[in-house]
CSV table of C-alpha atoms in Angstrom, one decimal:
chain,number,residue,atom,x,y,z
Q,52,MET,CA,5.6,3.8,23.2
Q,53,LEU,CA,3.8,4.6,26.5
Q,54,PHE,CA,2.0,7.5,24.9
Q,55,ARG,CA,1.0,5.5,21.8
Q,56,SER,CA,-0.4,2.7,23.8
Q,57,ARG,CA,-2.3,5.0,26.2
Q,58,ALA,CA,-3.8,7.0,23.3
Q,59,GLY,CA,-4.8,3.8,21.6
Q,60,ALA,CA,-6.5,2.5,24.8
Q,61,GLY,CA,-8.3,5.8,25.2
Q,62,ALA,CA,-9.4,5.9,21.6
Q,63,ALA,CA,-10.6,2.4,21.7
Q,64,ARG,CA,-12.6,3.0,24.9
Q,65,ALA,CA,-14.2,6.1,23.4
Q,66,ALA,CA,-15.1,4.4,20.1
Q,67,GLY,CA,-18.3,5.8,18.7
Q,68,GLU,CA,-17.9,9.2,20.3
Q,69,ALA,CA,-18.1,12.3,18.2
Q,70,SER,CA,-14.8,13.6,19.5
Q,71,VAL,CA,-12.0,12.6,21.9
Q,72,ALA,CA,-9.6,15.0,23.6
Q,73,PHE,CA,-6.1,14.2,24.9
Q,74,LEU,CA,-4.5,16.7,27.3
Q,75,LEU,CA,-0.7,16.7,27.3
Q,76,PRO,CA,1.0,19.0,29.8
Q,77,VAL,CA,4.1,19.8,27.7
Q,78,SER,CA,6.3,21.0,30.6
Q,79,ALA,CA,6.0,17.6,32.2
Q,80,VAL,CA,7.1,15.7,29.1
Q,81,GLU,CA,10.8,15.5,28.2
Q,82,GLU,CA,10.1,15.4,24.4
Q,83,PRO,CA,6.6,16.8,23.8
Q,84,THR,CA,6.9,16.5,20.0
Q,85,VAL,CA,7.6,12.8,20.2
Q,86,ALA,CA,4.7,12.4,22.6
Q,87,VAL,CA,2.3,14.3,20.4
Q,88,LYS,CA,3.2,12.2,17.4
Q,89,ALA,CA,2.8,9.0,19.4
Q,90,LEU,CA,-0.5,10.1,20.8
Q,91,VAL,CA,-2.0,10.8,17.3
Q,92,GLU,CA,-0.6,7.5,15.9
Q,93,GLY,CA,-1.9,5.5,18.8
Q,94,ALA,CA,-5.3,7.0,18.7
Q,95,LEU,CA,-5.8,6.6,14.9
Q,96,LEU,CA,-4.4,3.2,14.6
Q,97,ALA,CA,-6.3,1.8,17.6
Q,98,SER,CA,-9.6,3.4,16.5
Q,99,PHE,CA,-9.4,2.0,13.0
Q,100,THR,CA,-12.4,-0.1,11.8
Q,101,TYR,CA,-13.0,-1.4,8.4
Q,102,LYS,CA,-15.7,0.5,6.5
Q,103,LYS,CA,-16.4,0.1,2.8
Q,104,ASP,CA,-16.5,3.9,2.3
Q,105,SER,CA,-13.6,5.9,3.5
Q,106,VAL,CA,-14.0,7.8,6.7
Q,107,THR,CA,-12.2,11.1,7.5
Q,108,GLY,CA,-11.2,12.6,10.9
Q,109,SER,CA,-9.3,15.6,12.1
Q,110,PHE,CA,-7.0,16.5,15.0
Q,111,PHE,CA,-6.3,19.8,16.6
Q,112,VAL,CA,-3.5,20.6,19.1
Q,113,ALA,CA,-3.6,22.9,22.0
Q,114,PRO,CA,-0.5,22.7,24.3
Q,115,VAL,CA,-1.6,22.8,28.0
Q,116,ASP,CA,0.9,24.5,30.3
Q,117,SER,CA,1.1,26.9,33.3
Q,118,ASP,CA,1.9,29.7,30.8
Q,119,LEU,CA,0.1,30.7,27.7
Q,120,PRO,CA,1.8,28.6,24.9
Q,121,THR,CA,3.8,30.6,22.4
Q,122,VAL,CA,3.1,30.5,18.7
Q,123,LYS,CA,6.4,28.7,18.2
Q,124,ALA,CA,5.5,26.0,20.7
Q,125,HIS,CA,2.1,25.6,19.0
Q,126,ASP,CA,3.6,25.3,15.5
Q,127,THR,CA,6.2,22.8,16.7
Q,128,LEU,CA,3.6,20.5,18.2
Q,129,GLU,CA,1.3,21.1,15.2
Q,130,LYS,CA,4.1,19.7,12.9
Q,131,ALA,CA,4.5,16.7,15.2
Q,132,LEU,CA,0.7,16.1,15.0
Q,133,ARG,CA,0.8,16.2,11.2
Q,134,ALA,CA,3.6,13.7,11.2
Q,135,GLY,CA,1.5,11.3,13.3
Q,136,LEU,CA,-1.5,11.8,11.0
Q,137,THR,CA,0.7,11.1,8.0
Q,138,THR,CA,2.0,7.8,9.4
Q,139,ALA,CA,-1.4,6.6,10.6
Q,140,ASP,CA,-3.1,7.5,7.4
Q,141,GLY,CA,-0.7,5.5,5.3
Q,142,VAL,CA,-1.1,2.5,7.6
Q,143,ASN,CA,-4.8,2.7,7.8
Q,144,TRP,CA,-5.2,3.1,4.1
Q,145,ALA,CA,-3.2,-0.1,3.5
Q,146,LYS,CA,-5.3,-1.9,6.2
Q,147,ARG,CA,-8.5,-0.9,4.6
Q,148,LEU,CA,-7.4,-2.2,1.2
Q,149,ILE,CA,-6.2,-5.5,2.7
Q,150,MET,CA,-9.5,-6.0,4.5
Q,151,THR,CA,-11.6,-5.3,1.4
Q,152,PRO,CA,-13.4,-8.4,0.1
Q,153,ALA,CA,-12.0,-9.8,-3.1
Q,154,GLY,CA,-15.3,-9.3,-4.9
Q,155,ASP,CA,-15.0,-5.6,-4.4
Q,156,LEU,CA,-11.3,-5.3,-5.2
Q,157,PRO,CA,-10.2,-7.1,-8.5
Q,158,PRO,CA,-6.9,-6.0,-10.1
Q,159,LYS,CA,-8.6,-3.2,-12.2
Q,160,GLU,CA,-10.3,-1.7,-9.1
Q,161,LEU,CA,-7.2,-1.9,-6.9
Q,162,ALA,CA,-5.2,-0.2,-9.6
Q,163,ARG,CA,-7.8,2.5,-9.9
Q,164,ARG,CA,-7.7,3.1,-6.1
Q,165,PHE,CA,-3.9,3.4,-6.2
Q,166,GLU,CA,-4.1,5.9,-9.0
Q,167,SER,CA,-6.9,7.9,-7.5
Q,168,ARG,CA,-5.2,8.3,-4.1
Q,169,LEU,CA,-1.8,9.2,-5.3
Q,170,SER,CA,-2.2,11.0,-8.6
Q,171,ASN,CA,-3.1,14.4,-7.1
Q,172,ASP,CA,0.4,14.9,-5.8
Q,173,PRO,CA,2.6,16.7,-8.4
Q,174,SER,CA,5.7,14.9,-7.1
Q,175,VAL,CA,4.1,11.5,-7.7
Q,176,ARG,CA,3.7,9.8,-11.0
Q,177,VAL,CA,1.4,6.7,-11.3
Q,178,ASP,CA,1.3,4.6,-14.4
Q,179,VAL,CA,-1.2,1.8,-14.9
Q,180,TRP,CA,-0.7,-0.8,-17.6
Q,181,ASN,CA,-3.9,-2.6,-18.9
Q,182,GLU,CA,-3.9,-6.1,-20.2
Q,183,LYS,CA,-3.1,-4.9,-23.8
Q,184,ARG,CA,0.0,-3.0,-22.6
Q,185,VAL,CA,1.1,-5.9,-20.4
Q,186,THR,CA,0.9,-8.2,-23.4
Q,187,GLU,CA,2.9,-5.7,-25.5
Q,188,GLU,CA,5.6,-5.5,-22.9
Q,189,ARG,CA,5.8,-9.3,-22.8
Q,190,LEU,CA,5.1,-9.7,-19.1
Q,191,GLY,CA,4.5,-13.4,-19.6
Q,192,GLY,CA,4.7,-14.3,-15.9
Q,193,LEU,CA,1.9,-11.9,-15.0
Q,194,LEU,CA,-0.3,-13.0,-17.9
Q,195,ALA,CA,0.2,-16.6,-16.9
Q,196,VAL,CA,-0.9,-16.1,-13.3
Q,197,GLY,CA,-3.9,-14.1,-14.3
Q,198,ALA,CA,-5.0,-16.4,-17.2
Q,199,GLY,CA,-7.5,-18.4,-15.2
Q,200,SER,CA,-9.5,-15.4,-14.0
Q,201,THR,CA,-12.2,-13.4,-15.9
Q,202,GLN,CA,-10.7,-10.2,-14.2
Q,203,PRO,CA,-7.9,-8.6,-16.4
Q,204,VAL,CA,-4.4,-8.1,-14.9
Q,205,ARG,CA,-2.9,-4.8,-14.2
Q,206,PHE,CA,0.7,-3.6,-13.7
Q,207,VAL,CA,1.2,-0.4,-11.7
Q,208,THR,CA,4.3,1.7,-11.2
Q,209,ALA,CA,4.3,4.7,-8.9
Q,210,SER,CA,7.3,7.0,-8.5
Q,211,TYR,CA,7.9,9.7,-5.9
Q,212,ASN,CA,10.5,12.3,-6.9
Q,213,PRO,CA,10.8,15.3,-4.6
Q,214,LYS,CA,12.9,18.4,-5.2
Q,215,GLY,CA,16.6,17.5,-5.2
Q,216,GLY,CA,16.2,14.6,-7.6
Q,217,SER,CA,19.4,12.8,-8.4
Q,218,LYS,CA,21.2,13.9,-5.3
Q,219,LEU,CA,18.7,12.1,-3.0
Q,220,PRO,CA,18.8,8.4,-1.9
Q,221,HIS,CA,16.8,6.0,-4.0
Q,222,VAL,CA,14.5,3.2,-2.7
Q,223,ALA,CA,12.6,0.6,-4.7
Q,224,LEU,CA,9.5,-1.2,-3.3
Q,225,VAL,CA,8.1,-4.3,-4.9
Q,226,GLY,CA,4.6,-5.3,-3.7
Q,227,LYS,CA,2.8,-8.6,-4.3
Q,228,GLY,CA,-0.6,-8.0,-5.7
Q,229,ILE,CA,-2.5,-11.3,-5.9
Q,230,CYS,CA,-6.1,-10.0,-5.3
Q,231,PHE,CA,-7.2,-13.6,-4.6
Q,232,ASP,CA,-5.2,-16.8,-4.7
Q,233,THR,CA,-7.0,-20.1,-5.1
Q,234,GLY,CA,-3.7,-21.8,-5.9
Q,235,GLY,CA,-4.9,-22.4,-9.5
Q,236,HIS,CA,-4.2,-26.0,-10.6
Q,237,ASN,CA,-2.3,-26.4,-7.3
Q,238,LEU,CA,-5.7,-25.8,-5.7
Q,239,LYS,CA,-5.5,-24.9,-2.0
Q,240,PRO,CA,-7.6,-26.8,0.6
Q,241,ALA,CA,-10.5,-24.7,2.0
Q,242,ARG,CA,-8.8,-23.8,5.3
Q,243,TYR,CA,-5.7,-22.4,3.4
Q,244,MET,CA,-7.9,-20.5,0.9
Q,245,GLN,CA,-9.5,-18.6,3.8
Q,246,GLY,CA,-8.1,-15.1,3.9
Q,247,MET,CA,-6.5,-15.2,0.4
Q,248,HIS,CA,-8.1,-11.9,-0.4
Q,249,GLU,CA,-5.2,-10.6,1.6
Q,250,ASP,CA,-2.6,-11.9,-0.8
Q,251,MET,CA,-2.3,-8.4,-2.2
Q,252,ASN,CA,-1.1,-7.0,1.1
Q,253,GLY,CA,2.4,-6.4,-0.3
Q,254,SER,CA,1.2,-4.0,-2.9
Q,255,ALA,CA,-1.1,-2.2,-0.3
Q,256,VAL,CA,1.9,-1.8,2.1
Q,257,ALA,CA,4.2,-0.5,-0.6
Q,258,LEU,CA,1.6,2.1,-1.6
Q,259,GLY,CA,0.9,3.0,2.0
Q,260,ILE,CA,4.6,3.7,2.5
Q,261,LEU,CA,4.6,5.8,-0.6
Q,262,LEU,CA,1.6,7.7,0.5
Q,263,ALA,CA,3.1,8.5,3.9
Q,264,ALA,CA,6.4,9.5,2.3
Q,265,THR,CA,4.8,11.9,0.0
Q,266,ARG,CA,2.7,13.5,2.8
Q,267,ALA,CA,5.7,13.8,4.9
Q,268,LYS,CA,7.7,15.2,2.0
Q,269,LEU,CA,10.6,12.8,2.8
Q,270,PRO,CA,13.9,13.7,0.9
Q,271,VAL,CA,14.1,10.3,-0.9
Q,272,ASN,CA,13.2,9.0,-4.3
Q,273,ILE,CA,10.9,6.0,-4.2
Q,274,ASP,CA,9.8,3.7,-7.0
Q,275,CYS,CA,7.0,1.1,-6.4
Q,276,TRP,CA,6.3,-1.8,-8.7
Q,277,MET,CA,3.0,-3.9,-8.3
Q,278,ALA,CA,1.9,-6.8,-10.5
Q,279,LEU,CA,-1.9,-7.3,-9.9
Q,280,ALA,CA,-3.8,-10.4,-10.8
Q,281,GLN,CA,-6.2,-13.1,-9.5
Q,282,ASN,CA,-4.9,-16.6,-9.5
Q,283,HIS,CA,-8.0,-18.7,-10.3
Q,284,LEU,CA,-8.7,-22.2,-11.6
Q,285,SER,CA,-10.4,-22.5,-15.0
Q,286,PRO,CA,-9.8,-24.2,-18.4
Q,287,ARG,CA,-7.7,-21.2,-19.3
Q,288,ALA,CA,-5.5,-21.3,-16.2
Q,289,TYR,CA,-1.8,-21.8,-16.4
Q,290,LYS,CA,-0.9,-25.5,-16.1
Q,291,GLN,CA,2.0,-27.3,-14.5
Q,292,ASN,CA,5.1,-27.8,-16.7
Q,293,GLU,CA,4.1,-25.1,-19.1
Q,294,VAL,CA,6.7,-22.8,-20.5
Q,295,VAL,CA,6.3,-19.0,-19.8
Q,296,LYS,CA,8.3,-16.5,-21.8
Q,297,ALA,CA,9.4,-13.5,-19.8
Q,298,LEU,CA,10.3,-9.9,-20.6
Q,299,ASN,CA,13.9,-10.6,-21.4
Q,300,ARG,CA,12.9,-13.5,-23.7
Q,301,SER,CA,14.1,-16.1,-21.2
Q,302,GLU,CA,11.9,-19.1,-20.6
Q,303,GLU,CA,10.6,-20.4,-17.2
Q,304,HIS,CA,9.6,-24.0,-16.8
Q,305,THR,CA,7.8,-24.3,-13.5
Q,306,SER,CA,5.2,-26.1,-11.5
Q,307,GLU,CA,4.6,-23.2,-9.1
Q,308,LEU,CA,2.1,-20.9,-10.6
Q,309,GLN,CA,3.1,-17.7,-8.9
Q,310,SER,CA,6.9,-18.0,-9.3
Q,311,PRO,CA,6.8,-16.3,-12.8
Q,312,MET,CA,5.1,-13.3,-11.1
Q,313,TYR,CA,8.2,-12.4,-9.1
Q,314,LEU,CA,10.3,-12.4,-12.3
Q,315,VAL,CA,8.2,-9.6,-13.8
Q,316,CYS,CA,9.3,-6.9,-11.4
Q,317,ARG,CA,12.9,-8.1,-11.3
Q,318,LEU,CA,13.2,-8.1,-15.1
Q,319,LEU,CA,11.6,-4.7,-15.4
Q,320,LEU,CA,14.0,-3.3,-12.9
Q,321,GLU,CA,16.9,-4.8,-14.9
Q,322,LYS,CA,15.4,-3.2,-18.1
Q,323,LYS,CA,15.5,0.2,-16.4
């Protein structure tokens, strides 16, 4: 924790510089690999700033010691450095998505960014359902929440299956993906609507975790489920006391506009 906080403070102080160097005398550190990982995470997380276009950076490691570092020592620390980069990249990607204004990130665009960032990895499969497919699959809860918006809904599944397959542990992540939440007919007061572009942060965090897991090549199967919509107020918006038919043909009678949304992922998992 000490190395992470000091690296963060150093990176923040050097913000705007072309490059920053951290010198770590490895012989004076009990666990140099842990320290290197913490330094990289702290520096990248603290120096993060929101920018509309993605920004790339790079790290290089050079162990400083009284003796010339061996190839083995260099490679060990290089691996720790990559682990720190992987974690920070997943976190910062999620943060950038969460901070993006709602006008720049409707459900269709958010789904595109998910697919674009993850689909290059052969161990990851990303499937995006458009509004027609969502209708065919009878995801009534998702369609109800998105009915008031001119922006079409999307449903995204992303699966990470490394070598080892069925013998590995299995984790399921469900991320909330409301790209802006006005409250619909339960319209929020202005002070509570502020920041509602962040109502999709569950989906961003789920995909940030998946991104980090794939880069780290973690030995675990991961399935992510994200229902993406905007909850807006319009003549087409879902109204209180309406009946919504869900995937398993059950009916939900509710006054809370978003509660059908959470049934979507649960019912899909049951179907699987």
